[in-house]
Amino acid sequence: MCYRSILPFLIIFGSFTVSYADSVVQTDWSGGPGVFGPVVELSDEFYLDTDVRWSIPGDIVLHFVTEHHTVAGAFDGAYSVYSEDIDGDGDMDILGAACWDNDITWWENEDGSGTSWIEHTIDGNFVYATSVYSADIDSDGDMDILGAAYNASHIIWWENEDGSGTSWIEHTVDGYYLWAFCVYSEDIDGDGDMDILSSGDEIADITWWENIDGLGINWAEHPVAMDFDLAHSVYSEDIDGDGDMDILGAANLVNYIAWWENIDGSGINWTEHVIGGADGAYSVYSADIDSDGDMDVLGAARYADDIIWWENTDGSGSSWTEHTVDGEFNGALCVYSEDIDGDGDMDILGAAFGDYDITWWENIGGSGTSWVEHTVDGEFINAHFVYSEDIDGDGNMDILGAAYSQDNITWWDLNQYSPGGSLESSVLYLQNDPGWGNIDWTSIEPTGTAVAFQVRASDTFTDMGTWSDTLLSPCSLEWILNDYDSYFQYRAILATSNPDTTPTLNDVTISWNPLGIGETAEPIPPGTELLPISPNPSSGSPIIRFALTETANVDIYIFDFSGRLVSEIHEDEYSIGFHEVLLVDLYAGIYFCRMTSGDFTATQRFVVIE
């Protein structure tokens, strides 16, 4: 035996006459669908899916079935929606503001299921009502209602007189707050009672009113921001982590989102901090999106069609990193955050006026850097507002929306699982002729659920043929697939008979004997052959494989793309069977391998990459 090497790389060779097997495992599908293949490994991508959620790292589960529940179908100019237990019966009711109906209304959740509603009009002459909210303004233990009227320029709260929501007393906070657009409530001065905040379009203001006696009767006005043109949205949160409540705002004309630092906690002195630009800034909210313990900021930009969140980089609110969640959300008007899928991190919700969409984006991994979009309703005409609450009391978060042109207040139940779904893998090219081994998988299957598979293999990826019968448990593929078919695909099937439960697929493993070697294969190859070089392309260590039907001398020559001989291997006596030669530390480039043995000659091309 001898070998000659021109380039400085090591050549190792050996022969194998015992059985061996290869396998592939897929444990992650978070790369998403659309890759038919062929591929040489199953990474984190796949071909297509139906009614399954694949974005949870390491898992496939059934998708939520969205159940649509209309609360009000003729609420003219539905502009804002909110939820609170207004009548104190333990379930969540719904509130709405309608600009053309001039209405502030609440709907009583009659039996707590969210399927039967009784309408209660609070004020039917609240001219161009744009915003509604609820808080205990008079500190009596029941929930009152607040409203902003754009044309009337009013900030009003209505006292829930006996806590049942059937009798209301109107209290004016400000009767001349020009083009009042948004209303919110928080304890700004830290005195234990609820104050009121608002944004004003015409006066370009962010303002809060101090609840002087805690009863909501006497109010002191405190300006926060001036020249904040077309101030559309206001919210409050402790942005700098100092224990008092700061204020956030979005201004549609000046095109940015800002927060104002409550300097000494009294709400009298404020310092403005610009968070980031947003063309047509329309909505602002705050939540801990990256799960690091401080409060980040979210924004909806109407003209940029953006849903954005800004990372509170050091928790002080002085440095921000912008992350775009969706840059093509046409007419983004509203943004909100809630843990929709119950996995412990905060997801994001949005309403798109131009797309007619109510959508939520799943926070993959909880870091806020990877998102999967889930459209709740793509025909919610001129969607204007989105919110989240557990409307039916099942422990899961539902989604509420207001559709301006559809005159509609709706809630969607997302937490009933589809009865069945499937996911098809990319077509895998094995790069050899397989003798099939087993299919195995790991899954969690609660009572009433199941995980099953179908498989198929072919000698050409353009015609993969029909799927096998359904495989209900891990098994051998020996009598299911044809040996020597080197293209493989699987279909994972999930099913449940209980809409509250889903099975979970954790991983799938496919094994085979390369070249047909194994306990059930022929001991002698069918012919002398130079087999496909694997992997191809490789990262520097390709394997040359060949088969011999008799003991023979073998010569192997390696040429580069220019035809220059870079190495040669001569072995005086290879035995009958299958053999491998491993090339190590090849430079990147295109190579040709020529094998000769007696009268046999064959050439294979292979590629080495960095």
PDB file of C-alpha atoms in Angstrom, residues 288-431:
ATOM      1  CA  ASP A 288     -41.734  43.660  29.718  1.00  0.00           C
ATOM      2  CA  ILE A 289     -41.301  42.197  26.237  1.00  0.00           C
ATOM      3  CA  ASP A 290     -37.817  40.685  26.657  1.00  0.00           C
ATOM      4  CA  SER A 291     -38.476  39.170  30.101  1.00  0.00           C
ATOM      5  CA  ASP A 292     -35.581  41.032  31.755  1.00  0.00           C
ATOM      6  CA  GLY A 293     -37.586  42.619  34.558  1.00  0.00           C
ATOM      7  CA  ASP A 294     -37.858  46.200  33.260  1.00  0.00           C
ATOM      8  CA  MET A 295     -40.554  47.870  31.222  1.00  0.00           C
ATOM      9  CA  ASP A 296     -40.197  48.199  27.459  1.00  0.00           C
ATOM     10  CA  VAL A 297     -42.351  50.317  25.141  1.00  0.00           C
ATOM     11  CA  LEU A 298     -44.540  49.356  22.170  1.00  0.00           C
ATOM     12  CA  GLY A 299     -45.844  51.544  19.391  1.00  0.00           C
ATOM     13  CA  ALA A 300     -48.161  51.462  16.367  1.00  0.00           C
ATOM     14  CA  ALA A 301     -47.219  53.758  13.459  1.00  0.00           C
ATOM     15  CA  ARG A 302     -50.106  54.404  11.070  1.00  0.00           C
ATOM     16  CA  TYR A 303     -48.197  55.764   8.079  1.00  0.00           C
ATOM     17  CA  ALA A 304     -45.142  53.534   8.426  1.00  0.00           C
ATOM     18  CA  ASP A 305     -47.420  50.468   8.781  1.00  0.00           C
ATOM     19  CA  ASP A 306     -45.247  49.416  11.713  1.00  0.00           C
ATOM     20  CA  ILE A 307     -45.681  47.547  14.952  1.00  0.00           C
ATOM     21  CA  ILE A 308     -42.516  48.303  16.947  1.00  0.00           C
ATOM     22  CA  TRP A 309     -41.136  47.689  20.402  1.00  0.00           C
ATOM     23  CA  TRP A 310     -38.247  49.502  22.006  1.00  0.00           C
ATOM     24  CA  GLU A 311     -36.016  47.648  24.428  1.00  0.00           C
ATOM     25  CA  ASN A 312     -35.313  49.519  27.669  1.00  0.00           C
ATOM     26  CA  THR A 313     -31.628  48.699  27.360  1.00  0.00           C
ATOM     27  CA  ASP A 314     -30.445  49.367  30.919  1.00  0.00           C
ATOM     28  CA  GLY A 315     -33.816  49.648  32.670  1.00  0.00           C
ATOM     29  CA  SER A 316     -33.472  53.379  33.293  1.00  0.00           C
ATOM     30  CA  GLY A 317     -35.364  54.555  30.201  1.00  0.00           C
ATOM     31  CA  SER A 318     -32.331  56.488  28.963  1.00  0.00           C
ATOM     32  CA  SER A 319     -31.267  54.112  26.178  1.00  0.00           C
ATOM     33  CA  TRP A 320     -33.528  52.320  23.727  1.00  0.00           C
ATOM     34  CA  THR A 321     -33.036  49.636  21.061  1.00  0.00           C
ATOM     35  CA  GLU A 322     -35.703  49.478  18.358  1.00  0.00           C
ATOM     36  CA  HIS A 323     -37.161  46.140  17.199  1.00  0.00           C
ATOM     37  CA  THR A 324     -39.672  45.908  14.352  1.00  0.00           C
ATOM     38  CA  VAL A 325     -42.296  43.229  14.930  1.00  0.00           C
ATOM     39  CA  ASP A 326     -44.162  43.832  11.651  1.00  0.00           C
ATOM     40  CA  GLY A 327     -43.203  46.457   9.066  1.00  0.00           C
ATOM     41  CA  GLU A 328     -46.104  45.762   6.699  1.00  0.00           C
ATOM     42  CA  PHE A 329     -49.124  46.051   9.003  1.00  0.00           C
ATOM     43  CA  ASN A 330     -51.139  48.392   6.813  1.00  0.00           C
ATOM     44  CA  GLY A 331     -52.511  51.324   8.783  1.00  0.00           C
ATOM     45  CA  ALA A 332     -51.330  50.166  12.205  1.00  0.00           C
ATOM     46  CA  LEU A 333     -53.587  52.004  14.692  1.00  0.00           C
ATOM     47  CA  CYS A 334     -53.420  50.122  17.960  1.00  0.00           C
ATOM     48  CA  VAL A 335     -50.919  48.011  19.881  1.00  0.00           C
ATOM     49  CA  TYR A 336     -51.310  46.016  23.090  1.00  0.00           C
ATOM     50  CA  SER A 337     -49.456  43.254  24.941  1.00  0.00           C
ATOM     51  CA  GLU A 338     -50.554  40.151  26.828  1.00  0.00           C
ATOM     52  CA  ASP A 339     -49.410  36.539  27.326  1.00  0.00           C
ATOM     53  CA  ILE A 340     -51.830  35.127  24.779  1.00  0.00           C
ATOM     54  CA  ASP A 341     -50.432  31.587  24.565  1.00  0.00           C
ATOM     55  CA  GLY A 342     -49.870  31.144  28.306  1.00  0.00           C
ATOM     56  CA  ASP A 343     -46.159  30.363  28.019  1.00  0.00           C
ATOM     57  CA  GLY A 344     -45.038  32.990  30.539  1.00  0.00           C
ATOM     58  CA  ASP A 345     -43.810  35.720  28.184  1.00  0.00           C
ATOM     59  CA  MET A 346     -45.523  38.736  26.676  1.00  0.00           C
ATOM     60  CA  ASP A 347     -46.924  38.570  23.162  1.00  0.00           C
ATOM     61  CA  ILE A 348     -48.055  41.554  21.092  1.00  0.00           C
ATOM     62  CA  LEU A 349     -51.461  42.389  19.582  1.00  0.00           C
ATOM     63  CA  GLY A 350     -52.316  44.885  16.870  1.00  0.00           C
ATOM     64  CA  ALA A 351     -55.204  46.420  14.928  1.00  0.00           C
ATOM     65  CA  ALA A 352     -54.606  47.433  11.284  1.00  0.00           C
ATOM     66  CA  PHE A 353     -57.077  49.916   9.809  1.00  0.00           C
ATOM     67  CA  GLY A 354     -55.982  49.313   6.195  1.00  0.00           C
ATOM     68  CA  ASP A 355     -55.423  45.546   6.392  1.00  0.00           C
ATOM     69  CA  TYR A 356     -58.738  44.979   8.234  1.00  0.00           C
ATOM     70  CA  ASP A 357     -56.683  42.843  10.606  1.00  0.00           C
ATOM     71  CA  ILE A 358     -56.730  41.891  14.238  1.00  0.00           C
ATOM     72  CA  THR A 359     -53.441  40.054  14.736  1.00  0.00           C
ATOM     73  CA  TRP A 360     -51.223  38.736  17.515  1.00  0.00           C
ATOM     74  CA  TRP A 361     -47.528  37.993  17.295  1.00  0.00           C
ATOM     75  CA  GLU A 362     -46.127  35.127  19.320  1.00  0.00           C
ATOM     76  CA  ASN A 363     -42.959  35.963  21.268  1.00  0.00           C
ATOM     77  CA  ILE A 364     -40.716  32.990  20.471  1.00  0.00           C
ATOM     78  CA  GLY A 365     -38.385  32.242  23.370  1.00  0.00           C
ATOM     79  CA  GLY A 366     -39.475  35.303  25.347  1.00  0.00           C
ATOM     80  CA  SER A 367     -36.632  37.549  24.173  1.00  0.00           C
ATOM     81  CA  GLY A 368     -38.672  39.679  21.766  1.00  0.00           C
ATOM     82  CA  THR A 369     -36.282  38.978  18.885  1.00  0.00           C
ATOM     83  CA  SER A 370     -38.288  36.304  17.068  1.00  0.00           C
ATOM     84  CA  TRP A 371     -41.993  36.586  16.247  1.00  0.00           C
ATOM     85  CA  VAL A 372     -44.620  34.429  14.563  1.00  0.00           C
ATOM     86  CA  GLU A 373     -47.714  36.207  13.239  1.00  0.00           C
ATOM     87  CA  HIS A 374     -51.196  34.815  13.896  1.00  0.00           C
ATOM     88  CA  THR A 375     -54.094  36.529  12.143  1.00  0.00           C
ATOM     89  CA  VAL A 376     -57.187  36.467  14.345  1.00  0.00           C
ATOM     90  CA  ASP A 377     -59.534  38.126  11.840  1.00  0.00           C
ATOM     91  CA  GLY A 378     -58.462  39.384   8.412  1.00  0.00           C
ATOM     92  CA  GLU A 379     -61.869  40.805   7.469  1.00  0.00           C
ATOM     93  CA  PHE A 380     -62.512  43.107  10.427  1.00  0.00           C
ATOM     94  CA  ILE A 381     -63.219  46.214   8.370  1.00  0.00           C
ATOM     95  CA  ASN A 382     -61.143  49.230   9.434  1.00  0.00           C
ATOM     96  CA  ALA A 383     -59.991  47.586  12.650  1.00  0.00           C
ATOM     97  CA  HIS A 384     -59.388  50.430  15.095  1.00  0.00           C
ATOM     98  CA  PHE A 385     -58.734  49.011  18.548  1.00  0.00           C
ATOM     99  CA  VAL A 386     -57.520  45.779  20.163  1.00  0.00           C
ATOM    100  CA  TYR A 387     -57.489  44.577  23.756  1.00  0.00           C
ATOM    101  CA  SER A 388     -57.204  41.290  25.648  1.00  0.00           C
ATOM    102  CA  GLU A 389     -59.050  39.778  28.613  1.00  0.00           C
ATOM    103  CA  ASP A 390     -60.430  36.400  29.752  1.00  0.00           C
ATOM    104  CA  ILE A 391     -64.010  37.002  28.659  1.00  0.00           C
ATOM    105  CA  ASP A 392     -65.400  33.478  29.122  1.00  0.00           C
ATOM    106  CA  GLY A 393     -63.653  32.746  32.424  1.00  0.00           C
ATOM    107  CA  ASP A 394     -61.782  29.659  31.188  1.00  0.00           C
ATOM    108  CA  GLY A 395     -58.379  30.867  32.410  1.00  0.00           C
ATOM    109  CA  ASN A 396     -57.098  31.738  28.943  1.00  0.00           C
ATOM    110  CA  MET A 397     -56.733  35.176  27.412  1.00  0.00           C
ATOM    111  CA  ASP A 398     -59.197  36.169  24.702  1.00  0.00           C
ATOM    112  CA  ILE A 399     -58.956  39.063  22.231  1.00  0.00           C
ATOM    113  CA  LEU A 400     -61.356  41.983  21.749  1.00  0.00           C
ATOM    114  CA  GLY A 401     -61.606  44.373  18.838  1.00  0.00           C
ATOM    115  CA  ALA A 402     -63.472  47.458  17.605  1.00  0.00           C
ATOM    116  CA  ALA A 403     -64.097  47.825  13.835  1.00  0.00           C
ATOM    117  CA  TYR A 404     -64.747  51.442  12.840  1.00  0.00           C
ATOM    118  CA  SER A 405     -66.466  50.904   9.464  1.00  0.00           C
ATOM    119  CA  GLN A 406     -68.007  47.558  10.349  1.00  0.00           C
ATOM    120  CA  ASP A 407     -69.665  49.144  13.419  1.00  0.00           C
ATOM    121  CA  ASN A 408     -68.653  46.086  15.347  1.00  0.00           C
ATOM    122  CA  ILE A 409     -67.484  45.086  18.814  1.00  0.00           C
ATOM    123  CA  THR A 410     -66.231  41.491  18.776  1.00  0.00           C
ATOM    124  CA  TRP A 411     -64.293  39.084  20.974  1.00  0.00           C
ATOM    125  CA  TRP A 412     -62.425  35.988  19.837  1.00  0.00           C
ATOM    126  CA  ASP A 413     -61.858  32.830  21.873  1.00  0.00           C
ATOM    127  CA  LEU A 414     -58.461  31.405  20.805  1.00  0.00           C
ATOM    128  CA  ASN A 415     -58.149  28.553  23.235  1.00  0.00           C
ATOM    129  CA  GLN A 416     -60.076  25.697  21.725  1.00  0.00           C
ATOM    130  CA  TYR A 417     -57.707  23.340  19.935  1.00  0.00           C
ATOM    131  CA  SER A 418     -58.290  22.187  16.381  1.00  0.00           C
ATOM    132  CA  PRO A 419     -59.436  18.529  16.225  1.00  0.00           C
ATOM    133  CA  GLY A 420     -56.547  17.662  13.927  1.00  0.00           C
ATOM    134  CA  GLY A 421     -53.559  19.018  12.059  1.00  0.00           C
ATOM    135  CA  SER A 422     -50.430  17.934  10.236  1.00  0.00           C
ATOM    136  CA  LEU A 423     -46.923  18.999   9.254  1.00  0.00           C
ATOM    137  CA  GLU A 424     -44.942  17.755   6.237  1.00  0.00           C
ATOM    138  CA  SER A 425     -41.153  17.725   6.354  1.00  0.00           C
ATOM    139  CA  SER A 426     -38.854  18.922   3.635  1.00  0.00           C
ATOM    140  CA  VAL A 427     -37.736  16.188   1.229  1.00  0.00           C
ATOM    141  CA  LEU A 428     -34.514  14.723   2.619  1.00  0.00           C
ATOM    142  CA  TYR A 429     -31.795  13.524   0.223  1.00  0.00           C
ATOM    143  CA  LEU A 430     -29.869  10.730   1.962  1.00  0.00           C
ATOM    144  CA  GLN A 431     -26.897  10.860  -0.470  1.00  0.00           C
TER     145      GLN A 431
END
